[in-house]
Coordinates of C-alpha atoms in Angstrom, one line a residue:
Chain A
M153 CA 9.1 -1.4 -16.9
D154 CA 6.6 -4.3 -16.4
V155 CA 5.0 -4.4 -13.3
L156 CA 5.8 -7.8 -12.2
Q157 CA 9.7 -7.0 -12.8
A158 CA 8.8 -3.4 -11.2
I159 CA 7.3 -5.0 -8.4
F160 CA 9.6 -7.6 -7.5
T161 CA 13.4 -5.3 -8.3
R162 CA 12.1 -2.6 -6.5
R163 CA 14.2 -2.3 -3.3
S164 CA 14.9 0.7 -0.6
I165 CA 17.7 2.7 -1.8
R166 CA 18.8 5.4 0.6
R167 CA 21.9 6.6 -1.0
Y168 CA 21.5 8.9 -4.6
A169 CA 22.7 10.0 -7.4
D170 CA 23.9 14.1 -7.7
K171 CA 21.9 14.9 -10.4
K172 CA 18.2 16.6 -10.2
I173 CA 15.1 15.5 -11.0
D174 CA 12.5 17.3 -13.3
D175 CA 9.7 18.5 -11.8
K176 CA 7.5 16.9 -14.3
I177 CA 8.8 12.9 -13.1
V178 CA 7.4 14.0 -9.3
D179 CA 4.1 15.8 -11.0
K180 CA 3.7 12.0 -12.4
I181 CA 4.7 10.0 -9.5
I182 CA 2.3 12.0 -7.5
H183 CA -0.3 10.9 -9.9
A184 CA 0.5 7.5 -9.4
G185 CA 0.2 7.8 -6.2
M186 CA -3.5 9.3 -6.9
Y187 CA -4.4 6.0 -8.3
A188 CA -4.2 3.8 -5.4
P189 CA -7.3 2.2 -4.2
S190 CA -9.1 4.0 -1.0
A191 CA -11.6 3.6 0.9
V192 CA -14.9 4.2 -0.8
N193 CA -13.1 5.8 -3.4
K194 CA -12.8 9.1 -0.4
Q195 CA -8.8 9.8 -1.7
P196 CA -8.2 11.4 1.3
W197 CA -4.7 12.0 0.6
H198 CA -2.2 15.1 0.0
F199 CA 0.9 15.1 -0.5
I200 CA 4.1 17.9 0.0
V201 CA 6.5 17.7 -2.1
F202 CA 10.1 19.3 -0.5
E203 CA 13.8 19.6 -1.6
K204 CA 15.5 23.0 0.9
K205 CA 18.2 21.3 3.2
E206 CA 17.0 22.9 5.7
T207 CA 13.6 21.0 6.1
C208 CA 15.6 17.8 5.3
N209 CA 18.1 19.1 8.3
A210 CA 14.6 19.7 10.6
I211 CA 13.7 16.2 9.7
M212 CA 16.6 14.4 10.4
E213 CA 17.1 16.2 13.7
I214 CA 14.2 14.5 15.3
H215 CA 14.4 11.2 12.7
K216 CA 17.7 9.5 13.3
S217 CA 17.5 6.8 10.7
A218 CA 16.0 9.6 8.4
T219 CA 19.6 10.1 7.0
M220 CA 18.8 8.9 3.0
L221 CA 17.7 12.8 3.2
A222 CA 21.0 14.4 3.4
E223 CA 21.1 12.4 -0.3
A224 CA 17.4 13.2 -1.5
K225 CA 17.1 14.6 -4.1
K226 CA 13.3 15.9 -3.6
S227 CA 10.8 13.7 -1.0
I228 CA 7.9 13.2 -0.5
L229 CA 5.4 13.9 2.6
I230 CA 2.9 11.6 2.6
C231 CA 0.0 12.6 4.6
F232 CA -4.3 12.0 4.8
D233 CA -6.6 14.5 6.0
E234 CA -9.1 13.0 8.5
N235 CA -12.3 14.0 8.3
L236 CA -12.2 13.4 4.4
Q237 CA -11.1 10.1 5.0
H238 CA -13.7 6.9 5.1
D239 CA -13.2 6.1 8.9
D240 CA -10.8 6.3 11.4
G241 CA -8.1 3.8 10.6
Y242 CA -8.9 3.7 6.5
G243 CA -6.5 6.6 6.0
L244 CA -4.0 4.6 6.9
L245 CA -4.5 2.1 4.8
D246 CA -5.2 4.4 1.6
C247 CA -2.3 5.9 1.8
S248 CA 0.0 3.1 1.8
A249 CA -1.2 1.7 -1.3
A250 CA -0.5 5.2 -2.4
A251 CA 3.2 5.6 -1.1
Q252 CA 3.1 1.2 -3.4
N253 CA 2.0 2.9 -6.1
I254 CA 4.2 5.8 -5.7
L255 CA 8.0 3.4 -4.9
L256 CA 7.0 1.3 -7.8
A257 CA 6.4 4.4 -10.3
A258 CA 9.5 5.8 -8.6
H259 CA 11.1 2.5 -9.8
A260 CA 9.7 2.1 -13.0
L261 CA 11.5 6.1 -13.7
G262 CA 15.0 5.1 -13.1
L263 CA 14.6 6.4 -9.3
G264 CA 15.2 4.9 -6.6
G265 CA 13.4 6.1 -3.7
C266 CA 13.3 4.7 1.1
W267 CA 9.8 4.5 3.1
I268 CA 10.4 6.8 5.6
G269 CA 8.3 5.6 8.9
I270 CA 6.8 8.7 10.1
F271 CA 3.5 6.9 11.4
P272 CA 2.5 5.4 14.2
R273 CA 5.6 7.2 15.8
K274 CA 4.0 10.5 18.4
N275 CA 7.8 12.3 17.7
R276 CA 7.9 12.3 14.6
M277 CA 4.6 12.9 13.4
E278 CA 4.2 15.9 15.9
G279 CA 7.9 17.1 14.4
L280 CA 6.9 17.2 10.9
R281 CA 3.3 18.8 12.1
A282 CA 5.5 21.7 13.1
I283 CA 7.8 21.5 10.4
F284 CA 5.4 21.5 7.2
R285 CA 2.8 23.2 9.5
L286 CA 0.5 21.0 8.9
P287 CA -3.6 21.8 10.1
D288 CA -4.6 19.7 13.0
N289 CA -6.8 17.4 10.9
I290 CA -3.7 16.4 8.7
I291 CA -1.9 13.2 9.3
P292 CA 1.2 13.0 8.1
L293 CA 2.0 9.1 8.0
A294 CA 5.1 8.8 5.9
V295 CA 7.6 10.3 3.6
I296 CA 9.4 9.3 0.3
S297 CA 12.7 10.3 0.1
L298 CA 13.4 10.3 -3.9
G299 CA 16.5 10.3 -5.8
Y300 CA 19.0 9.0 -9.5
P301 CA 20.6 5.4 -7.4
A302 CA 24.1 6.2 -6.4
E303 CA 24.1 2.2 -4.6
A304 CA 22.7 -1.0 -7.1
K305 CA 21.2 -3.6 -4.4
E306 CA 20.3 -7.3 -5.6
T307 CA 16.5 -9.2 -5.0
P308 CA 16.7 -11.5 -2.2
D309 CA 14.3 -13.9 -1.7
R310 CA 11.5 -13.1 0.2
I311 CA 8.9 -16.9 -1.0
K312 CA 7.8 -17.8 2.5
P313 CA 5.9 -20.9 1.2
D314 CA 4.3 -20.4 5.4
R315 CA 2.8 -17.6 5.3
I316 CA 0.9 -18.9 2.6
H317 CA -2.3 -20.6 3.7
Y318 CA -5.5 -22.3 2.5
E319 CA -8.9 -22.2 3.6
S320 CA -8.1 -21.9 6.4
W321 CA -5.3 -21.0 8.8
Chain B
M235 CA 2.3 -4.9 -18.5
D236 CA 4.2 -1.6 -17.9
V237 CA 3.8 -0.3 -14.5
L238 CA 2.5 3.0 -14.6
Q239 CA -0.7 1.0 -17.5
A240 CA -1.5 -1.2 -14.6
I241 CA -1.4 1.7 -12.1
F242 CA -3.1 4.1 -13.8
T243 CA -6.1 1.7 -15.4
R244 CA -6.2 -0.7 -12.2
R245 CA -10.3 -0.4 -10.9
S246 CA -12.1 -2.1 -8.8
I247 CA -12.9 -4.9 -10.4
R248 CA -16.9 -7.0 -8.2
R249 CA -18.1 -9.0 -11.1
Y250 CA -16.0 -12.0 -12.8
A251 CA -16.4 -14.7 -16.0
D252 CA -16.8 -18.6 -14.6
K253 CA -13.2 -19.5 -15.5
K254 CA -11.0 -20.4 -12.8
I255 CA -7.3 -19.3 -11.5
D256 CA -5.0 -21.7 -11.7
D257 CA -3.4 -22.0 -8.9
K258 CA 0.5 -20.8 -9.9
I259 CA -1.8 -17.3 -10.7
V260 CA -1.9 -16.5 -7.6
D261 CA 1.1 -17.9 -5.5
K262 CA 2.9 -15.6 -7.9
I263 CA 0.4 -12.6 -7.2
I264 CA 1.1 -13.7 -2.9
H265 CA 4.8 -13.6 -3.8
A266 CA 3.9 -10.3 -5.6
G267 CA 2.2 -9.1 -1.8
M268 CA 5.6 -11.0 -0.1
Y269 CA 7.8 -8.2 -1.6
A270 CA 6.0 -4.8 -0.4
P271 CA 8.9 -2.9 1.6
S272 CA 7.9 -3.6 5.8
A273 CA 8.8 -1.4 8.2
V274 CA 12.5 -3.0 9.4
N275 CA 11.8 -5.7 6.7
K276 CA 10.0 -7.3 9.0
Q277 CA 7.7 -8.8 6.6
P278 CA 5.3 -10.0 9.2
W279 CA 2.5 -10.8 6.3
H280 CA 0.3 -14.2 6.3
F281 CA -2.1 -14.9 3.4
I282 CA -5.0 -17.2 3.1
V283 CA -6.4 -18.1 0.0
F284 CA -9.3 -19.5 0.1
E285 CA -12.6 -20.4 -2.0
K286 CA -15.0 -22.1 -0.7
K287 CA -18.7 -20.9 -0.6
E288 CA -19.6 -21.9 2.6
T289 CA -16.4 -19.2 3.5
C290 CA -17.7 -16.6 1.2
N291 CA -21.1 -17.0 2.2
A292 CA -21.0 -16.5 6.1
I293 CA -18.0 -12.9 5.0
M294 CA -21.3 -11.9 3.4
E295 CA -23.5 -12.5 6.6
I296 CA -21.6 -10.6 8.5
H297 CA -20.1 -7.9 6.0
K298 CA -22.4 -6.7 3.6
S299 CA -21.2 -4.4 0.8
A300 CA -18.6 -8.2 0.3
T301 CA -20.7 -9.3 -2.4
M302 CA -18.1 -9.7 -4.7
L303 CA -17.1 -12.5 -3.2
A304 CA -20.0 -14.5 -4.8
E305 CA -18.7 -14.7 -7.9
A306 CA -15.0 -14.5 -6.7
K307 CA -12.9 -17.7 -8.2
K308 CA -10.4 -17.1 -5.4
S309 CA -10.0 -14.6 -2.9
I310 CA -6.8 -13.8 -1.0
L311 CA -7.2 -13.0 3.3
I312 CA -4.2 -10.2 3.6
C313 CA -3.7 -10.6 7.6
F314 CA -0.2 -9.7 9.9
D315 CA 1.8 -11.0 12.6
E316 CA 0.8 -8.2 15.9
N317 CA 3.7 -10.0 17.2
L318 CA 6.7 -9.8 14.3
Q319 CA 5.6 -6.3 13.3
H320 CA 7.8 -3.0 13.2
D321 CA 5.6 -2.0 16.6
D322 CA 1.9 -1.7 16.6
G323 CA 0.8 -0.1 14.0
Y324 CA 2.7 -0.6 11.5
G325 CA 1.6 -4.1 10.4
L326 CA -1.2 -1.8 8.8
L327 CA 0.6 0.0 6.2
D328 CA 3.3 -3.5 5.7
C329 CA 0.2 -5.1 4.8
S330 CA -1.7 -2.5 2.4
A331 CA 1.6 -1.5 0.6
A332 CA 1.2 -5.3 -0.5
A333 CA -2.6 -5.1 -1.1
Q334 CA -1.3 -3.2 -3.3
N335 CA 1.2 -4.6 -5.1
I336 CA -1.1 -8.0 -5.1
L337 CA -3.6 -5.4 -7.3
L338 CA -1.1 -4.3 -9.6
A339 CA -0.1 -8.4 -9.9
A340 CA -3.5 -9.7 -10.7
H341 CA -3.8 -6.8 -13.1
A342 CA -1.4 -7.8 -14.6
L343 CA -1.9 -11.4 -15.0
G344 CA -6.0 -10.5 -16.6
L345 CA -7.7 -10.5 -13.7
G346 CA -9.9 -8.2 -11.5
G347 CA -9.4 -8.1 -8.3
C348 CA -11.4 -5.7 -5.6
W349 CA -10.0 -4.7 -1.9
I350 CA -12.6 -6.1 0.3
G351 CA -11.7 -3.8 4.0
I352 CA -12.0 -5.6 7.6
F353 CA -10.1 -3.5 9.8
P354 CA -10.5 -1.3 10.8
R355 CA -14.0 -2.8 11.9
K356 CA -14.0 -4.4 15.0
N357 CA -17.5 -6.7 14.0
R358 CA -15.2 -7.1 10.7
M359 CA -12.8 -8.5 12.5
E360 CA -13.3 -10.4 15.0
G361 CA -16.2 -12.5 12.2
L362 CA -13.1 -13.3 10.4
R363 CA -10.7 -14.2 13.3
A364 CA -14.1 -16.5 14.1
I365 CA -14.9 -18.1 10.7
F366 CA -10.6 -18.0 9.5
R367 CA -10.0 -19.9 12.6
L368 CA -6.6 -16.9 13.8
P369 CA -5.2 -16.4 16.3
D370 CA -5.1 -14.3 18.9
N371 CA -1.2 -12.6 17.2
I372 CA -3.3 -11.9 14.4
I373 CA -5.1 -9.5 12.9
P374 CA -7.5 -9.0 9.1
L375 CA -6.5 -6.2 7.9
A376 CA -8.5 -6.6 4.0
V377 CA -9.3 -9.7 2.1
I378 CA -8.3 -9.3 -1.5
S379 CA -11.3 -10.8 -4.3
L380 CA -10.0 -12.5 -7.4
G381 CA -11.1 -13.7 -11.0
Y382 CA -11.3 -12.9 -14.7
P383 CA -12.8 -9.5 -14.9
A384 CA -16.5 -10.3 -16.4
E385 CA -16.9 -6.2 -16.0
A386 CA -14.9 -3.4 -18.0
K387 CA -13.9 0.4 -16.5
E388 CA -12.8 2.9 -17.9
T389 CA -10.1 4.7 -16.9
P390 CA -11.1 8.0 -14.1
D391 CA -9.7 11.5 -14.0
R392 CA -8.6 11.3 -10.6
I393 CA -5.5 13.9 -10.6
K394 CA -6.3 16.8 -7.7
P395 CA -4.0 19.6 -8.3
D396 CA -4.6 21.1 -5.1
R397 CA -3.1 17.9 -3.5
I398 CA -0.4 18.3 -4.5
H399 CA 1.8 21.0 -2.1
Y400 CA 5.2 21.9 -2.6
E401 CA 7.9 22.8 0.6
S402 CA 5.1 23.5 3.6
W403 CA 1.7 23.2 3.8

């Protein structure tokens, strides 16, 4: 899939078909995340792939709008090591760029994905820390739910010319 | 360009040829940024396109490693409106996803780009606030410098299998 087509047609997909995702496809998607830029090339990320129903249910208990996990075939928790990031704050940006690569790669490979926000909500971060037994230095940023799409979405018009400025505000 | 190819071959390009970038290409790249996902679809971003030498020089005065601005043909300051973001913290992630779309779109269109970190450095944020006359509610996240590449870079191996975990940490 062409990169501009992927960027302009990617949508948040929350309904998934009952079809397995091959492990090699998940690897490829995570590798795409690992090719994001990061501050001073620190690559501070970790990825936890999960599919167990008990894990999905535990997340839905603490994150009421994470209902897409009920149908997700695989999901990826994106975290960063605060000791590996360039300086406090950069890990958030590095992992967000990785998340976007993951969403685009998933879309290109025929999957649908949805960014489930964890950071900056303290209760979600602490909830996921407990569920995944994260060490103190590992900060959970987002979960990306994945599956073959069971919903189709139009491409909306998101172009807002008033958000583009020239030379100064 | 294929999206996976774009993701895996994108590099930070800091040297640029003396060749103008068509305004339509810059528009297309910014539109790609506007198609990033954002928390609760708030799309809190603003983009300031600049090319004036005095602006580039002023930034390089306060940000000593932003030397790529000396050759950049156009640059884009990515900001967000903290009153538009879903909640405090989300604007950083939304704009980072937009920045990654911008870098991929630039690469696909034959340009090189580099993410110049502004957030979380307070002196850079306040410096850019003054240079671009940003209102108090507008938070500068990053500058993306752009130009036709005057350097070629190999694709490194960034795949780190030890960063992939299964079901739990």
